[in-house]
CSV table of C-alpha atoms in Angstrom, one decimal:
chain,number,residue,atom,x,y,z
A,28,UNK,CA,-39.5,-35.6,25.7
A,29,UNK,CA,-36.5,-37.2,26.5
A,30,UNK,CA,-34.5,-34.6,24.7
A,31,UNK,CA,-35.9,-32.0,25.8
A,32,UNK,CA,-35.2,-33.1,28.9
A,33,UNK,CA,-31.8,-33.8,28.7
A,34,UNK,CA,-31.7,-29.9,27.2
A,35,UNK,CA,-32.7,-28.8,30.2
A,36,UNK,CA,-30.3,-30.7,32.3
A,37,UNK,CA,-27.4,-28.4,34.5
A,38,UNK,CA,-24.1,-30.1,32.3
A,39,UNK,CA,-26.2,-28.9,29.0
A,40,UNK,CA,-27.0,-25.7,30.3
A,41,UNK,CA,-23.3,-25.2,32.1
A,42,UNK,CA,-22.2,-25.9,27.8
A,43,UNK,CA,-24.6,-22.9,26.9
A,44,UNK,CA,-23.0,-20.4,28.5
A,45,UNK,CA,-19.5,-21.5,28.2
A,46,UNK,CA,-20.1,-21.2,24.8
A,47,UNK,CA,-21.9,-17.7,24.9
A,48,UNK,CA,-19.1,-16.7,27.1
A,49,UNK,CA,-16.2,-17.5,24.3
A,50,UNK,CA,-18.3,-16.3,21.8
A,51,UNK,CA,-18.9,-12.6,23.5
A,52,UNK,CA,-14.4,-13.1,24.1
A,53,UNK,CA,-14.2,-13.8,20.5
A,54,UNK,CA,-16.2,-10.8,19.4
A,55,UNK,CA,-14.9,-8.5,21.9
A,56,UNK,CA,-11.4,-9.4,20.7
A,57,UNK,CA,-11.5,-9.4,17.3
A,58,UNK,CA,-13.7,-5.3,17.8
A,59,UNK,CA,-10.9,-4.4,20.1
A,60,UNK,CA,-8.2,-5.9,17.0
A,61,UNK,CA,-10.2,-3.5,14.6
A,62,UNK,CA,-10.2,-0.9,16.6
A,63,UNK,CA,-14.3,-1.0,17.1
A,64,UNK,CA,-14.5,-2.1,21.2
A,65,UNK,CA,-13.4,-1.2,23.9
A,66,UNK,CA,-10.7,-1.1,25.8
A,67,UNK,CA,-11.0,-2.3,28.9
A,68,UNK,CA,-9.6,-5.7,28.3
A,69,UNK,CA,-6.1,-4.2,27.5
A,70,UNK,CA,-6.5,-1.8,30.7
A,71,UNK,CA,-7.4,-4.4,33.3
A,72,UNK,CA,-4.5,-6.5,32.2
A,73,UNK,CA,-1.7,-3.7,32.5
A,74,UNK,CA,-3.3,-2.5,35.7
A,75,UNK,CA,-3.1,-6.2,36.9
A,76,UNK,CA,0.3,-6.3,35.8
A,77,UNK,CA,1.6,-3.2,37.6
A,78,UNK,CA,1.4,-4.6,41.3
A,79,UNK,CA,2.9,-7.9,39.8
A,80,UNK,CA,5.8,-6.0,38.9
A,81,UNK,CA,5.9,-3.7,42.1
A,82,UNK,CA,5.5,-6.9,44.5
A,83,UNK,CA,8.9,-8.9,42.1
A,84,UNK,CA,10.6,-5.9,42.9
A,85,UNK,CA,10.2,-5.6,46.4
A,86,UNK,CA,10.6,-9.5,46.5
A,87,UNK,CA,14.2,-9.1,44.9
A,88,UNK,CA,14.8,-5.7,43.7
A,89,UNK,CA,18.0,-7.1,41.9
A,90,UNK,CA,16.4,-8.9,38.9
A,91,UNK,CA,13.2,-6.8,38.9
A,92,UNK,CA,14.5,-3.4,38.7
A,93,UNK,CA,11.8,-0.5,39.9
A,94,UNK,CA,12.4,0.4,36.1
A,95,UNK,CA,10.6,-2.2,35.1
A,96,UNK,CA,7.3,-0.2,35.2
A,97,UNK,CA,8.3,1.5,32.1
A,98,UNK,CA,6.9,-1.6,30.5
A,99,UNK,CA,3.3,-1.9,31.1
A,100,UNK,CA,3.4,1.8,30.4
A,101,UNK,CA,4.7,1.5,26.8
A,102,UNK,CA,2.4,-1.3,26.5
A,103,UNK,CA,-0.2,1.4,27.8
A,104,UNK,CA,0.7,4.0,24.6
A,105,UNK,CA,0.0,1.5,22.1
A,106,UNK,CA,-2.9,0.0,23.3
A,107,UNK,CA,-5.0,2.4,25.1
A,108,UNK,CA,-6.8,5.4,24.8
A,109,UNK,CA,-5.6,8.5,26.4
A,110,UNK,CA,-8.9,8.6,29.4
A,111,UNK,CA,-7.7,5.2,30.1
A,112,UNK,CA,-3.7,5.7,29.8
A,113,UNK,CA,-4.1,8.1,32.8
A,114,UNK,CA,-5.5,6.0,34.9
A,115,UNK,CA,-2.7,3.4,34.3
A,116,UNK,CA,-0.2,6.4,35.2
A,117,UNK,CA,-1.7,7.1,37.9
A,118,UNK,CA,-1.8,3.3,39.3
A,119,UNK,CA,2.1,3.0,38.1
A,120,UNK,CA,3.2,6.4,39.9
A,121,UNK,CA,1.7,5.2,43.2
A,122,UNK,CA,3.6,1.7,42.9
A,123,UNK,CA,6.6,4.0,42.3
A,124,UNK,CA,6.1,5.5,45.7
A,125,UNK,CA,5.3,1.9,47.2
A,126,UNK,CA,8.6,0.8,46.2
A,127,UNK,CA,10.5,3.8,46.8
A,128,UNK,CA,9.3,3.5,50.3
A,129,UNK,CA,9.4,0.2,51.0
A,130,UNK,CA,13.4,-0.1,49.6
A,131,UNK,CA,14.5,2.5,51.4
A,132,UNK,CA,16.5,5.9,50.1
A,133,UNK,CA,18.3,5.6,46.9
A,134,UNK,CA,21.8,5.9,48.5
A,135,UNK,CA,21.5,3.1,50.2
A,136,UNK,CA,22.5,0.4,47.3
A,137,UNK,CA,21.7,0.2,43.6
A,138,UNK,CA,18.5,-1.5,44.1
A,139,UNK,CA,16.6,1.6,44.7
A,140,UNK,CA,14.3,4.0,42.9
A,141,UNK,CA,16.6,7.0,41.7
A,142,UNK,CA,15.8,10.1,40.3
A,143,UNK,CA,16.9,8.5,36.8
A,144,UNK,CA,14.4,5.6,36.9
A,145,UNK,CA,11.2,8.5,37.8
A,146,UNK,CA,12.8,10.7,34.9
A,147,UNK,CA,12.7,7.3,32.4
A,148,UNK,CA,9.1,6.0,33.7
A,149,UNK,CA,8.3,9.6,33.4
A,150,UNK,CA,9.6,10.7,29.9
A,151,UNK,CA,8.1,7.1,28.6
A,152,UNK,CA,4.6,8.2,30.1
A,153,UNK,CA,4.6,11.1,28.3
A,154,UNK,CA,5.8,10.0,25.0
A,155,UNK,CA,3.2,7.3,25.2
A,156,UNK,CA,0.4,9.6,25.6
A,157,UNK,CA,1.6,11.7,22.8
A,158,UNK,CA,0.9,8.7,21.0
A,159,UNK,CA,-2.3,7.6,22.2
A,160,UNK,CA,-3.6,11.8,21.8
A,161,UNK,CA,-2.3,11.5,17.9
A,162,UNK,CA,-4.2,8.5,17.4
A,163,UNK,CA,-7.4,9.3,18.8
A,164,UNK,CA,-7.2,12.6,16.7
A,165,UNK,CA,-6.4,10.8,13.5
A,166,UNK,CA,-9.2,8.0,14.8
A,167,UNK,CA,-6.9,5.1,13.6
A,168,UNK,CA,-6.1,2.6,16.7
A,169,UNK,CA,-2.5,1.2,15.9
A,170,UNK,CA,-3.9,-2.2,15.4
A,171,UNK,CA,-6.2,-0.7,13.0
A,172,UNK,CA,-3.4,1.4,11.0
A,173,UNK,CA,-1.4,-1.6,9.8
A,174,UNK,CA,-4.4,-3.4,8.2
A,175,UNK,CA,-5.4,0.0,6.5
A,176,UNK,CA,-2.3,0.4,5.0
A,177,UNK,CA,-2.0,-3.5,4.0
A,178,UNK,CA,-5.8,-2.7,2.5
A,179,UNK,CA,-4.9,0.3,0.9
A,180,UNK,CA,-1.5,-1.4,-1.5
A,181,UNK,CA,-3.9,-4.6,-2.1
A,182,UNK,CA,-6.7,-1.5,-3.7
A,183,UNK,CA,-3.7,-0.6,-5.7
A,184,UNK,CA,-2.5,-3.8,-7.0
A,185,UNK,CA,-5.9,-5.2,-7.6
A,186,UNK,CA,-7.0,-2.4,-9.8
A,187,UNK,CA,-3.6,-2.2,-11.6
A,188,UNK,CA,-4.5,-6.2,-12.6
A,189,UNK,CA,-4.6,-6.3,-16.6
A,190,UNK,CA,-7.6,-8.4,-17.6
A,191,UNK,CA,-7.7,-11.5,-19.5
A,192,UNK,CA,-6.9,-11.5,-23.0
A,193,UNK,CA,-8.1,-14.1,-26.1
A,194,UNK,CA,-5.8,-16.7,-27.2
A,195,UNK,CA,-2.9,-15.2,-29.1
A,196,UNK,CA,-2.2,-12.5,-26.8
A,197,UNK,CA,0.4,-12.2,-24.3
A,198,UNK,CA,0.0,-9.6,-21.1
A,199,UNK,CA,2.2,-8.3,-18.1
A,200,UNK,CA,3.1,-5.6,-16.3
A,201,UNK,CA,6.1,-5.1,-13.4
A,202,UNK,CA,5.8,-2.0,-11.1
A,203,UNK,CA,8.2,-1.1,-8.2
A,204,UNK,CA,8.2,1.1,-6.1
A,205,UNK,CA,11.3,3.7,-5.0
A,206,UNK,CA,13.5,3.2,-2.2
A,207,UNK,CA,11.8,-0.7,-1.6
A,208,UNK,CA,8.5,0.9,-0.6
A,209,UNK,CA,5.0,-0.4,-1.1
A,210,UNK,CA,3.5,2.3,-2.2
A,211,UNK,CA,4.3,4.0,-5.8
A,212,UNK,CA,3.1,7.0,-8.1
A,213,UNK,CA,2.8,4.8,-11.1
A,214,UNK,CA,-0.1,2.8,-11.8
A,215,UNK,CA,-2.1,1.7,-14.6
A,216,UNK,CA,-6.3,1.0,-15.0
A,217,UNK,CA,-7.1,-1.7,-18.0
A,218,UNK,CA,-10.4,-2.4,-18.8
A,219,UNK,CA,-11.7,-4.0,-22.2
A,220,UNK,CA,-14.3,-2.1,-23.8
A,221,UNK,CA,-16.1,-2.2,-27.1
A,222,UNK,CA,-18.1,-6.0,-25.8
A,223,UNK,CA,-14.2,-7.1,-24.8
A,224,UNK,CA,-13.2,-6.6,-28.7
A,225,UNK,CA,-11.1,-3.7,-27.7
A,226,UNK,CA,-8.2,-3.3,-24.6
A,227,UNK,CA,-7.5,0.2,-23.2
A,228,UNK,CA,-4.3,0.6,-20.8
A,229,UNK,CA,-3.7,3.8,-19.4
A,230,UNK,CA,-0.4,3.7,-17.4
A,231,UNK,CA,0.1,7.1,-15.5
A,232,UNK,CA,2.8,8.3,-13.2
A,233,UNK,CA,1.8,10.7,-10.7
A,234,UNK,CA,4.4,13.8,-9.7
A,235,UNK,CA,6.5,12.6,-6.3
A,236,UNK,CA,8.0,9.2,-5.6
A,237,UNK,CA,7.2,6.3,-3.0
A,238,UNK,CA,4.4,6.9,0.1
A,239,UNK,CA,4.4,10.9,-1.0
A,240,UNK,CA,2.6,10.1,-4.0
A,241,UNK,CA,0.6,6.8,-3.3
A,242,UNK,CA,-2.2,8.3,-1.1
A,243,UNK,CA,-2.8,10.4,-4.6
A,244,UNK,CA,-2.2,7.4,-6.5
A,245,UNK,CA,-4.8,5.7,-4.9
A,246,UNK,CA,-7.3,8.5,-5.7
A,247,UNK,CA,-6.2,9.0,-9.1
A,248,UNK,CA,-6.3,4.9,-10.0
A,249,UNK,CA,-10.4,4.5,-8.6
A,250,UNK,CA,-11.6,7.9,-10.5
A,251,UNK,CA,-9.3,6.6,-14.1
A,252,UNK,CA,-10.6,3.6,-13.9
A,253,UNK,CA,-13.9,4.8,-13.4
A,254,UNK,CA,-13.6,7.1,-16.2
A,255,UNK,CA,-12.5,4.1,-18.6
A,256,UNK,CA,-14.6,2.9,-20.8
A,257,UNK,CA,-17.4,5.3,-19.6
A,258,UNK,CA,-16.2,8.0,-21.9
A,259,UNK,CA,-15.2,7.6,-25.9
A,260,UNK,CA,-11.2,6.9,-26.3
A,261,UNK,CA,-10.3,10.4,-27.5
A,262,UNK,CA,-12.0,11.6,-23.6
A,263,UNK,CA,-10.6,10.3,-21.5
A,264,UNK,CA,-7.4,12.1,-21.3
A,265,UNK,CA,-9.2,15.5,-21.2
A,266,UNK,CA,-11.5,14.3,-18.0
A,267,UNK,CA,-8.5,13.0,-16.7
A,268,UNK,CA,-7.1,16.5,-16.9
A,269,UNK,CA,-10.1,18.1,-15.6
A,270,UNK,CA,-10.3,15.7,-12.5
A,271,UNK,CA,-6.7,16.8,-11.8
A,272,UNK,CA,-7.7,20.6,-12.0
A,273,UNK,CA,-10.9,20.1,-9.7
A,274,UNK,CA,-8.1,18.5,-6.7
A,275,UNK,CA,-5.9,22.0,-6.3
A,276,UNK,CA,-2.9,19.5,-5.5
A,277,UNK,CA,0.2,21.5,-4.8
A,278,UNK,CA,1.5,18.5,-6.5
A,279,UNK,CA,-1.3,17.9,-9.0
A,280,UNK,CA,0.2,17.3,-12.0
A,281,UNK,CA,1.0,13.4,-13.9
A,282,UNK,CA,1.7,12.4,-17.3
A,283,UNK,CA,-0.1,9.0,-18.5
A,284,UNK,CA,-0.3,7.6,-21.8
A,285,UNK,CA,-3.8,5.7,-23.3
A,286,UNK,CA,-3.6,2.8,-24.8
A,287,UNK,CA,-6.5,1.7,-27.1
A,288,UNK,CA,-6.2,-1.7,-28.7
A,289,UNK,CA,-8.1,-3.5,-30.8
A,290,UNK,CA,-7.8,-7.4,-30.1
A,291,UNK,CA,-9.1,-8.6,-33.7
A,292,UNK,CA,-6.7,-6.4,-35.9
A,293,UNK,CA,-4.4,-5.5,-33.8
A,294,UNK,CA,-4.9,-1.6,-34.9
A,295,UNK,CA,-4.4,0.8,-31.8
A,296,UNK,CA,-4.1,4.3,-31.2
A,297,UNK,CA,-1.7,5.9,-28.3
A,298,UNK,CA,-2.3,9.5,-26.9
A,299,UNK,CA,0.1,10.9,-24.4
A,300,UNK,CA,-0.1,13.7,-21.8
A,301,UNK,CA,3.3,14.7,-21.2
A,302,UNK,CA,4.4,10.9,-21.3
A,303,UNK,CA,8.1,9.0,-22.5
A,304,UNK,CA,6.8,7.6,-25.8
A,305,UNK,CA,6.0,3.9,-26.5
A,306,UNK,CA,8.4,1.3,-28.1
A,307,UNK,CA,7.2,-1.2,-31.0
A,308,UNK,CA,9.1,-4.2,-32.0
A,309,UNK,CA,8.7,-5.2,-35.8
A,310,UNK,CA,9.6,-9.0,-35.6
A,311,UNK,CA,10.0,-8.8,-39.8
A,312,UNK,CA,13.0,-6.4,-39.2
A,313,UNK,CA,13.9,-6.8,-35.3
A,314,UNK,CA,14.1,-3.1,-35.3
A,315,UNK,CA,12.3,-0.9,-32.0
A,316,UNK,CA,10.2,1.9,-33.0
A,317,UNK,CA,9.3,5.0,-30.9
A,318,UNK,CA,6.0,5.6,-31.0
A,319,UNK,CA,5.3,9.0,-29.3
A,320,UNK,CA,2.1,10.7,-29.0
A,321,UNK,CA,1.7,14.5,-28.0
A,322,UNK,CA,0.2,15.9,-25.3
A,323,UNK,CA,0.7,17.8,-22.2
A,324,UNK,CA,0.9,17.2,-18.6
A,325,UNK,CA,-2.4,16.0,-17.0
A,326,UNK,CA,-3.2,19.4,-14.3
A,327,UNK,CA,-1.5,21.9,-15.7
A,328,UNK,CA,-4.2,23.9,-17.6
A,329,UNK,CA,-7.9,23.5,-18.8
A,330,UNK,CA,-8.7,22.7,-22.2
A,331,UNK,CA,-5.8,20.3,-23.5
A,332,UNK,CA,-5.9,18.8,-26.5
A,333,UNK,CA,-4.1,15.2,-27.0
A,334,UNK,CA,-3.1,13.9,-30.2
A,335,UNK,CA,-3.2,10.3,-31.1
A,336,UNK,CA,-0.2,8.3,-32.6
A,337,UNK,CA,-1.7,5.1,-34.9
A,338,UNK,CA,0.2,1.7,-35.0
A,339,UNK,CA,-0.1,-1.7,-35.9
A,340,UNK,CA,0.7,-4.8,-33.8
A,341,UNK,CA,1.5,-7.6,-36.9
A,342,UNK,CA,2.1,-11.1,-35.2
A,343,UNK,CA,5.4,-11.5,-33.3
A,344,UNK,CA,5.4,-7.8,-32.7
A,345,UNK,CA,5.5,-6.1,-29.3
A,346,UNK,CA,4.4,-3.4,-27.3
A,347,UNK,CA,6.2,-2.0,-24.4
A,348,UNK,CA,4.9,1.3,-22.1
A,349,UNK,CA,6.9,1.9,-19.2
A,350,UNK,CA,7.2,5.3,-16.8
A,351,UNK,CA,10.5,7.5,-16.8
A,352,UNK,CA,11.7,6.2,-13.6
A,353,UNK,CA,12.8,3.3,-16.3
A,354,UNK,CA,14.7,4.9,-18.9
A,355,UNK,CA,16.0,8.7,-16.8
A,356,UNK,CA,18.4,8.9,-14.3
A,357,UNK,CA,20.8,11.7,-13.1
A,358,UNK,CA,23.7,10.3,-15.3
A,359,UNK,CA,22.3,9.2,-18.6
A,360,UNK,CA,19.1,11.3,-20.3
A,361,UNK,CA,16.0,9.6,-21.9
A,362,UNK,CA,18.0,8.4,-25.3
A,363,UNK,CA,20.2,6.6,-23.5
A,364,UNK,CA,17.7,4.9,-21.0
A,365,UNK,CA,15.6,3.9,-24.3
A,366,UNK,CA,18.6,2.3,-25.8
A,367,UNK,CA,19.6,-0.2,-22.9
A,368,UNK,CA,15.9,-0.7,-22.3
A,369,UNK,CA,15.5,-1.9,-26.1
A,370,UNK,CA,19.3,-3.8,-25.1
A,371,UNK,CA,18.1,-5.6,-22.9
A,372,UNK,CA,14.1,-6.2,-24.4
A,373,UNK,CA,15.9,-7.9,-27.6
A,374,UNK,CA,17.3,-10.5,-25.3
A,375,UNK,CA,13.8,-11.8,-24.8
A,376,UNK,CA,12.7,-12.3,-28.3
A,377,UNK,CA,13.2,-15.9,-28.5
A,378,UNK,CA,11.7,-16.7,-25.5
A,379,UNK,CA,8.4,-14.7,-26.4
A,380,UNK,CA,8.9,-12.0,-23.6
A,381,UNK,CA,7.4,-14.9,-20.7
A,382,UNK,CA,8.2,-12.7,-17.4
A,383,UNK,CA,10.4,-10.2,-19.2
A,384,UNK,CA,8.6,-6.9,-17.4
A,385,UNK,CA,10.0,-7.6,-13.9
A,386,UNK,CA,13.4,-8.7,-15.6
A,387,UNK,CA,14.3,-5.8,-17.7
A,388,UNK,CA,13.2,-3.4,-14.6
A,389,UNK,CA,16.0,-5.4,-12.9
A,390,UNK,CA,18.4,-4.9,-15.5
A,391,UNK,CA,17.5,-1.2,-16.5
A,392,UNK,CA,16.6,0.6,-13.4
A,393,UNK,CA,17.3,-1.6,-10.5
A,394,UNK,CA,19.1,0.5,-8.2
A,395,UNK,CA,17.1,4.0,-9.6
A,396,UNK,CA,15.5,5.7,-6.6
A,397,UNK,CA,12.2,6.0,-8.3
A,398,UNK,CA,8.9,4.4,-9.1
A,399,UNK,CA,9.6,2.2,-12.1
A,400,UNK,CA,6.2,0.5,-14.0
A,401,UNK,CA,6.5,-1.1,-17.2
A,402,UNK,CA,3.7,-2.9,-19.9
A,403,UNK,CA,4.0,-5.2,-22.0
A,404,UNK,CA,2.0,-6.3,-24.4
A,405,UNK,CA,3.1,-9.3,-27.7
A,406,UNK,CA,0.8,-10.4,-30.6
A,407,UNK,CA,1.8,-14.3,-30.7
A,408,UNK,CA,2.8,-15.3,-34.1
């Protein structure tokens, strides 16, 4: 009883509802962060701020110019919706008038409102509802764009993670992007099949460069690596080509090359479409070995055929797939690319190739305005 009691009592109750009240804030800022509430937070605040600004300037006109209303209006074009931006206009073009009023004409001093301060509130206005109009077409608020776009590169980097392989295996892959972007048209799907006794790598570079080719890149990575281990190893190129006819992309075509390993033997197969070939390093001889595959490009026409190059992987040996961005440029050709890559590769073979992906893009292709992946894959000794 006595706790009920004091329950019921005004400070408990005056604790309710302060709480309810910065709960319901909470909520209705984080919605309004995401883009899901309203906006009526944002608009009371800018139209509370306009007559702030308008009384400062007729208070001293000197350090609070009658431009100064071009703020809350750029403020406005990010944070509103068009309905609501109007009626902020509206409220900043009368304290316009206010001011020019109350300060007299323009020619009497500096501190006045001039036909250039209405032409910059103006121009600003209308830029700022251009904005707010292309995002309530597009239906992304800007606070809402920038966490998209963060959302979107983590999808891509998460489903070009390589899994985890048994003991006496080494893994890694480096990708970057062209031009210091986040986005990139290479990509690679790993998945291991076969109850995990068998790894399949398929690293594919999609036609274009940078953010022109990551929104397809992003398509292209979620139905591969669906496609992965749903189909037998010798299919999966030819739905991969089919998938790419289905899209009409003005753009639609990519090469990619398949990599199935088997983790036991080391035995694997590589078909291409259209891809740079593979490089294998025979630690008996320390010699590179080319290992292409032929194939064409994925999109080009229906009914393909891809034919599969077989290798071995013999302890100590390595494995390296990489995109053309790696080994082309507009001064050297492929051969040339291949040979520095294998250059600077052999540098790493006492130290077991530990981080040598990101490395060798560094040293081969670091200033190549192009997407740039590279796999690796060493059988310990």
């Amino acid at each position: 009883m006595a706790r009920r009691a004091g329950a019921d009592t005004y400070p408990a109750r005056l604790r309710k509802s302060v709480h309810r009240a910065r709960v319901a804030l909470r909520k209705s800022g984080v919605d309004y962060f995401r883009g899901d509430g309203s906006d009526w937070i944002a608009l009371a605040g800018l139209l509370l701020t306009v007559p702030a600004i308008t009384c400062a300037t007729l208070f001293n006109a000197v350090w609070c110019s009658p431009a100064a209303l071009v703020l809350p209006i750029v403020a406005g074009g990010l944070l509103l919706r068009p309905a609501s931006l109007l009626g902020l206009y509206a409220t900043a073009a009368t304290a316009l008038i206010v001011e020019s009023v109350a300060l007299g004409p323009f020619g009497d001093g500096p501190a006045r409102v001039t036909p250039g301060i209405v032409l910059v509130v103006a121009a600003c206005g209308f830029f700022g509802l251009v904005l707010a109009q292309f995002r309530a077409r597009v239906g992304v608020p800007w606070r809402r764009g920038g966490t998209m776009l963060f959302d979107l590169r983590e999808r891509i980097r998460v489903q070009s993670a390589l899994p985890r392989l048994p003991q006496g295996w080494h893994r890694e892959m480096a990708l970057r992007p062209a031009g210091g972007q986040s986005f990139s048209g290479d990509f690679v799907v790993a998945a291991r099949t076969n109850g995990g006794r068998t790894l399949e790598a398929v690293l594919t570079d999609v036609s274009g460069k940078g953010m022109d080719a990551g929104s397809r890149a992003l398509l292209l990575s979620g139905a591969f690596g669906g496609l992965l281990g749903s189909l037998p190893p010798h299919g999966f190129l030819p739905a991969a080509n089919g998938y790419l006819l289905r899209q009409d992309w003005d753009e639609g075509f990519a090469t990619s090359i398949h990599l199935v390993l088997d983790l036991d033997s080391g035995d694997y197969e590589l078909l291409s479409a259209g891809h740079p070939p593979a490089l294998q390093l025979h630690s008996g001889s320390g010699q590179w070995e080319e290992k292409a595959a032929e194939g064409p490009l994925l999109g080009v026409y229906d009914g393909a055929e891809f034919d599969a190059v077989k290798g071995s992987l013999a302890p100590g040996d390595v494995l390296m797939l990489f995109t053309d961005g790696l080994v082309e440029a507009s001064d050297r050709d492929i051969a040339e690319g291949i040979d520095r890559l294998t250059g600077e590769a052999d540098r790493y073979v006492a130290t077991g190739f530990e981080g040598a992906a990101w490395h060798l893009i560094e040293a081969c292709a670091k200033d190549v305005n192009d997407d740039r992946a590279l796999l690796l894959l060493s059988r310990r000794s």
